[in-house]
């Protein structure tokens, strides 16, 4: 046996061989274990490192902040954002039905007090859309009855142009007329609110029933048109200050509603 192996100590061969660790290695190992045990306090890093001008290595991965969705800006771009108009449709069925029932009492004049807290455009869109389909369908039904009464053997074809005419008439009236009154009253120095005017004229539109008798047609049209005109005139009068000029404005609003009703009778229910 080689003499170099004979000088080795053999007292520790029966147990495990301990690792030889210096004091510096022990300190670094303890620091590493402590950092691992910290758990949630350790910062995660984003890979690859940030490449910005002020980059100092890896970025800390921050937890995402929870907050509301991005709101539309207050500049002109907000008018092309659908979220800008969400507040004007924030009504439920009970509110819409309550305001619709108020339009059935044309002489009360308290419609603006009911919508003052939350004027809406839902009634305008919903009522106008419903009226467009009602006028187009009943108008075709009226022409069908007239044709069958004059010549029962003549063929009848649904006139789709009734939809285009009804949409142009109803939406144009419900949007343009309140805008015209708004600028006119502003020019006269009176207080006016375009959103409230749109809400008023939207709920004032009524659907007319179809009847085969010409006399009853005129009676129904004049009654519904007169009630709608009184609703607009009385509420507009209660909303504005008492003045001779504004009295003329109220009379014009009444007359326009009657003209709309008569036009509907002549064109859609001949």
Coordinates of C-alpha atoms in Angstrom, one line a residue:
X1 CA 0.0 0.0 0.0
X2 CA 1.2 3.5 -0.8
X3 CA 2.5 5.3 2.2
X4 CA 0.6 8.5 1.1
X5 CA -2.7 6.8 2.0
X6 CA -1.5 5.4 5.3
X7 CA -1.3 8.9 6.8
X8 CA -5.0 9.7 6.2
X9 CA -7.3 9.9 9.2
X10 CA -9.9 7.2 9.3
X11 CA -11.9 8.3 12.4
X12 CA -14.6 10.0 10.3
X13 CA -15.2 7.2 7.7
X14 CA -18.0 5.6 9.7
X15 CA -20.2 8.7 9.4
X16 CA -21.2 11.3 6.7
X17 CA -18.5 13.6 5.4
X18 CA -19.3 17.2 6.4
X19 CA -18.9 19.9 3.7
X20 CA -16.2 22.3 4.2
X21 CA -17.8 25.8 4.1
X22 CA -16.1 29.0 4.8
X23 CA -17.6 31.8 6.9
X24 CA -18.2 34.0 3.8
X25 CA -20.1 31.2 2.1
X26 CA -22.3 30.7 5.2
X27 CA -23.2 34.3 5.3
X28 CA -24.1 34.4 1.6
X29 CA -26.2 31.2 1.9
X30 CA -28.1 32.6 4.9
X31 CA -28.9 35.8 3.0
X32 CA -30.2 33.8 0.0
X33 CA -32.4 31.6 2.2
X34 CA -33.8 34.7 4.0
X35 CA -34.7 36.4 0.7
X36 CA -36.5 33.2 -0.5
X37 CA -38.4 32.9 2.7
X38 CA -39.7 36.5 2.4
X39 CA -42.2 35.3 -0.2
X40 CA -44.8 38.0 -1.1
X41 CA -42.4 40.9 -0.3
X42 CA -40.1 39.8 -3.2
X43 CA -40.5 41.9 -6.4
X44 CA -41.1 40.0 -9.6
X45 CA -39.2 41.3 -12.6
X46 CA -40.3 41.9 -16.2
X47 CA -38.3 40.2 -18.9
X48 CA -36.9 41.6 -21.1
X49 CA -35.7 44.7 -19.3
X50 CA -37.2 48.1 -20.2
X51 CA -35.5 49.7 -23.2
X52 CA -36.3 53.3 -22.4
X53 CA -33.9 56.2 -22.1
X54 CA -34.1 56.2 -18.3
X55 CA -33.8 52.4 -18.0
X56 CA -31.8 51.1 -15.1
X57 CA -32.2 47.4 -15.7
X58 CA -35.3 45.2 -15.1
X59 CA -38.7 46.8 -14.2
X60 CA -40.7 45.8 -11.2
X61 CA -44.0 44.1 -12.2
X62 CA -46.6 46.1 -10.4
X63 CA -50.1 44.8 -9.7
X64 CA -52.7 46.2 -12.2
X65 CA -54.8 49.0 -10.8
X66 CA -58.5 48.4 -10.7
X67 CA -60.7 51.3 -11.7
X68 CA -63.6 52.4 -13.9
X69 CA -63.5 52.1 -17.6
X70 CA -62.0 54.9 -19.6
X71 CA -64.5 57.8 -19.6
X72 CA -65.0 59.9 -22.7
X73 CA -63.1 63.1 -22.9
X74 CA -64.7 66.4 -22.6
X75 CA -63.5 67.7 -25.9
X76 CA -65.2 67.4 -29.3
X77 CA -64.2 63.8 -29.7
X78 CA -66.6 62.9 -26.9
X79 CA -69.5 63.5 -29.2
X80 CA -68.4 60.5 -31.3
X81 CA -68.2 58.2 -28.3
X82 CA -71.2 56.1 -27.5
X83 CA -70.5 56.4 -23.7
X84 CA -71.2 60.1 -23.9
X85 CA -74.9 59.4 -24.5
X86 CA -75.4 56.5 -22.0
X87 CA -76.6 58.9 -19.3
X88 CA -79.5 60.0 -21.5
X89 CA -80.8 56.4 -21.7
X90 CA -80.5 55.7 -18.0
X91 CA -84.2 55.0 -17.4
X92 CA -86.2 51.9 -16.6
X93 CA -89.7 50.8 -17.7
X94 CA -91.6 52.4 -14.9
X95 CA -90.1 55.8 -15.6
X96 CA -90.9 55.6 -19.3
X97 CA -94.4 54.4 -18.7
X98 CA -95.0 57.2 -16.1
X99 CA -93.8 59.9 -18.6
X100 CA -95.9 58.3 -21.4
X101 CA -99.0 58.4 -19.2
X102 CA -98.3 62.0 -18.4
X103 CA -98.6 62.8 -22.1
X104 CA -102.2 61.5 -22.0
X105 CA -103.1 64.4 -19.8
X106 CA -102.4 67.3 -22.0
X107 CA -103.6 70.1 -19.8
X108 CA -101.6 69.2 -16.7
X109 CA -98.5 71.1 -17.7
X110 CA -96.2 69.4 -15.2
X111 CA -94.2 67.3 -17.6
X112 CA -91.0 69.3 -17.2
X113 CA -91.1 68.9 -13.4
X114 CA -91.2 65.1 -13.8
X115 CA -88.2 65.0 -16.2
X116 CA -86.2 67.7 -14.5
X117 CA -84.0 65.3 -12.6
X118 CA -83.3 63.0 -15.5
X119 CA -84.5 64.0 -19.0
X120 CA -84.0 61.1 -21.4
X121 CA -83.7 60.4 -25.1
X122 CA -85.0 56.8 -24.8
X123 CA -88.6 57.9 -25.2
X124 CA -87.8 59.9 -28.3
X125 CA -86.0 57.0 -30.0
X126 CA -88.5 54.4 -28.9
X127 CA -91.7 56.3 -29.7
X128 CA -90.4 57.6 -33.0
X129 CA -89.3 54.1 -34.2
X130 CA -92.6 52.6 -33.1
X131 CA -94.6 55.3 -34.9
X132 CA -92.6 54.8 -38.1
X133 CA -93.5 51.2 -38.3
X134 CA -97.1 51.8 -37.3
X135 CA -97.6 54.5 -39.9
X136 CA -96.0 52.5 -42.7
X137 CA -98.0 49.3 -41.9
X138 CA -101.3 51.1 -41.3
X139 CA -100.7 53.3 -44.3
X140 CA -100.3 50.3 -46.6
X141 CA -103.4 48.7 -44.9
X142 CA -105.4 51.8 -45.7
X143 CA -104.4 51.9 -49.4
X144 CA -105.2 48.2 -49.6
X145 CA -108.7 48.8 -48.2
X146 CA -109.2 51.7 -50.6
X147 CA -108.1 49.6 -53.6
X148 CA -110.3 46.7 -52.7
X149 CA -113.3 49.0 -52.2
X150 CA -112.8 50.6 -55.7
X151 CA -111.7 47.5 -57.6
X152 CA -111.6 44.2 -55.8
X153 CA -109.9 42.4 -58.7
X154 CA -107.0 44.8 -58.9
X155 CA -103.7 43.5 -57.5
X156 CA -102.2 45.2 -54.5
X157 CA -98.4 45.5 -53.7
X158 CA -96.9 46.7 -50.4
X159 CA -95.4 50.1 -50.9
X160 CA -92.0 50.1 -49.1
X161 CA -91.6 53.9 -49.7
X162 CA -94.1 54.4 -46.8
X163 CA -91.3 53.4 -44.4
X164 CA -88.8 55.9 -45.9
X165 CA -91.4 58.7 -45.8
X166 CA -92.5 57.9 -42.3
X167 CA -88.9 57.8 -41.0
X168 CA -88.0 61.0 -42.7
X169 CA -91.1 62.8 -41.4
X170 CA -91.2 61.5 -37.8
X171 CA -87.4 61.7 -37.1
X172 CA -87.0 64.9 -38.9
X173 CA -89.9 66.5 -37.0
X174 CA -88.9 65.2 -33.6
X175 CA -85.2 66.4 -34.0
X176 CA -85.4 69.6 -36.1
X177 CA -88.4 71.3 -34.6
X178 CA -87.1 71.2 -31.0
X179 CA -83.7 72.5 -32.3
X180 CA -85.5 75.4 -34.1
X181 CA -87.4 76.3 -30.9
X182 CA -84.2 76.1 -28.8
X183 CA -82.3 78.6 -30.9
X184 CA -85.3 80.8 -31.3
X185 CA -85.9 81.0 -27.6
X186 CA -82.2 81.5 -27.0
X187 CA -82.2 84.4 -29.4
X188 CA -85.2 85.9 -27.6
X189 CA -83.2 85.7 -24.3
X190 CA -85.4 83.0 -22.8
X191 CA -84.1 80.0 -20.9
X192 CA -84.2 76.9 -23.0
X193 CA -82.8 73.4 -22.8
X194 CA -82.4 71.3 -25.9
X195 CA -82.4 68.0 -24.1
X196 CA -85.7 68.7 -22.3
X197 CA -87.3 69.9 -25.6
X198 CA -86.3 66.7 -27.3
X199 CA -87.8 64.7 -24.5
X200 CA -91.0 66.8 -24.6
X201 CA -91.6 66.5 -28.4
X202 CA -90.6 62.8 -28.3
X203 CA -93.3 61.9 -25.8
X204 CA -95.9 64.1 -27.5
X205 CA -96.0 62.0 -30.6
X206 CA -99.1 59.7 -30.7
X207 CA -100.1 56.8 -32.8
X208 CA -103.3 57.1 -34.7
X209 CA -105.8 54.2 -35.2
X210 CA -107.0 53.2 -38.6
X211 CA -110.6 53.1 -39.4
X212 CA -112.5 52.3 -42.5
X213 CA -115.0 55.2 -42.2
X214 CA -113.6 58.5 -43.5
X215 CA -115.5 60.6 -40.9
X216 CA -114.1 58.6 -38.0
X217 CA -110.6 58.9 -39.5
X218 CA -110.8 62.6 -39.3
X219 CA -112.3 62.6 -35.8
X220 CA -109.5 60.3 -34.5
X221 CA -106.8 62.3 -36.2
X222 CA -108.1 65.6 -35.0
X223 CA -108.6 64.4 -31.4
X224 CA -105.1 62.8 -31.1
X225 CA -103.5 65.8 -32.9
X226 CA -105.3 68.3 -30.7
X227 CA -104.3 66.4 -27.5
X228 CA -100.7 66.2 -28.7
X229 CA -100.7 69.9 -29.5
X230 CA -102.2 70.9 -26.2
X231 CA -99.6 68.7 -24.4
X232 CA -96.7 70.5 -26.1
X233 CA -98.2 74.0 -25.8
X234 CA -99.2 73.8 -22.1
X235 CA -95.9 72.3 -21.0
X236 CA -94.0 74.8 -23.1
X237 CA -96.0 77.7 -21.6
X238 CA -95.4 76.5 -18.0
X239 CA -91.7 76.2 -18.7
X240 CA -91.2 79.6 -20.2
X241 CA -91.7 83.1 -18.7
X242 CA -95.0 84.9 -19.5
X243 CA -94.5 87.2 -22.4
X244 CA -96.3 88.2 -25.6
X245 CA -93.4 86.9 -27.8
X246 CA -93.4 83.6 -26.0
X247 CA -97.1 83.3 -26.4
X248 CA -96.6 83.4 -30.1
X249 CA -94.0 80.7 -29.8
X250 CA -96.4 78.5 -27.9
X251 CA -99.1 79.1 -30.6
X252 CA -96.6 78.1 -33.3
X253 CA -95.8 74.9 -31.4
X254 CA -99.5 74.1 -31.2
X255 CA -100.0 74.8 -34.9
X256 CA -97.0 72.6 -36.0
X257 CA -98.4 69.6 -34.1
X258 CA -101.7 70.0 -35.8
X259 CA -100.1 70.3 -39.2
X260 CA -98.2 67.1 -38.5
X261 CA -101.4 65.2 -37.6
X262 CA -103.2 66.5 -40.7
X263 CA -100.3 65.6 -43.0
X264 CA -100.3 62.0 -41.5
X265 CA -104.0 61.7 -42.2
X266 CA -103.8 63.0 -45.8
X267 CA -100.7 61.1 -46.8
X268 CA -100.9 57.8 -44.9
X269 CA -104.7 57.3 -44.5
X270 CA -106.3 58.6 -47.7

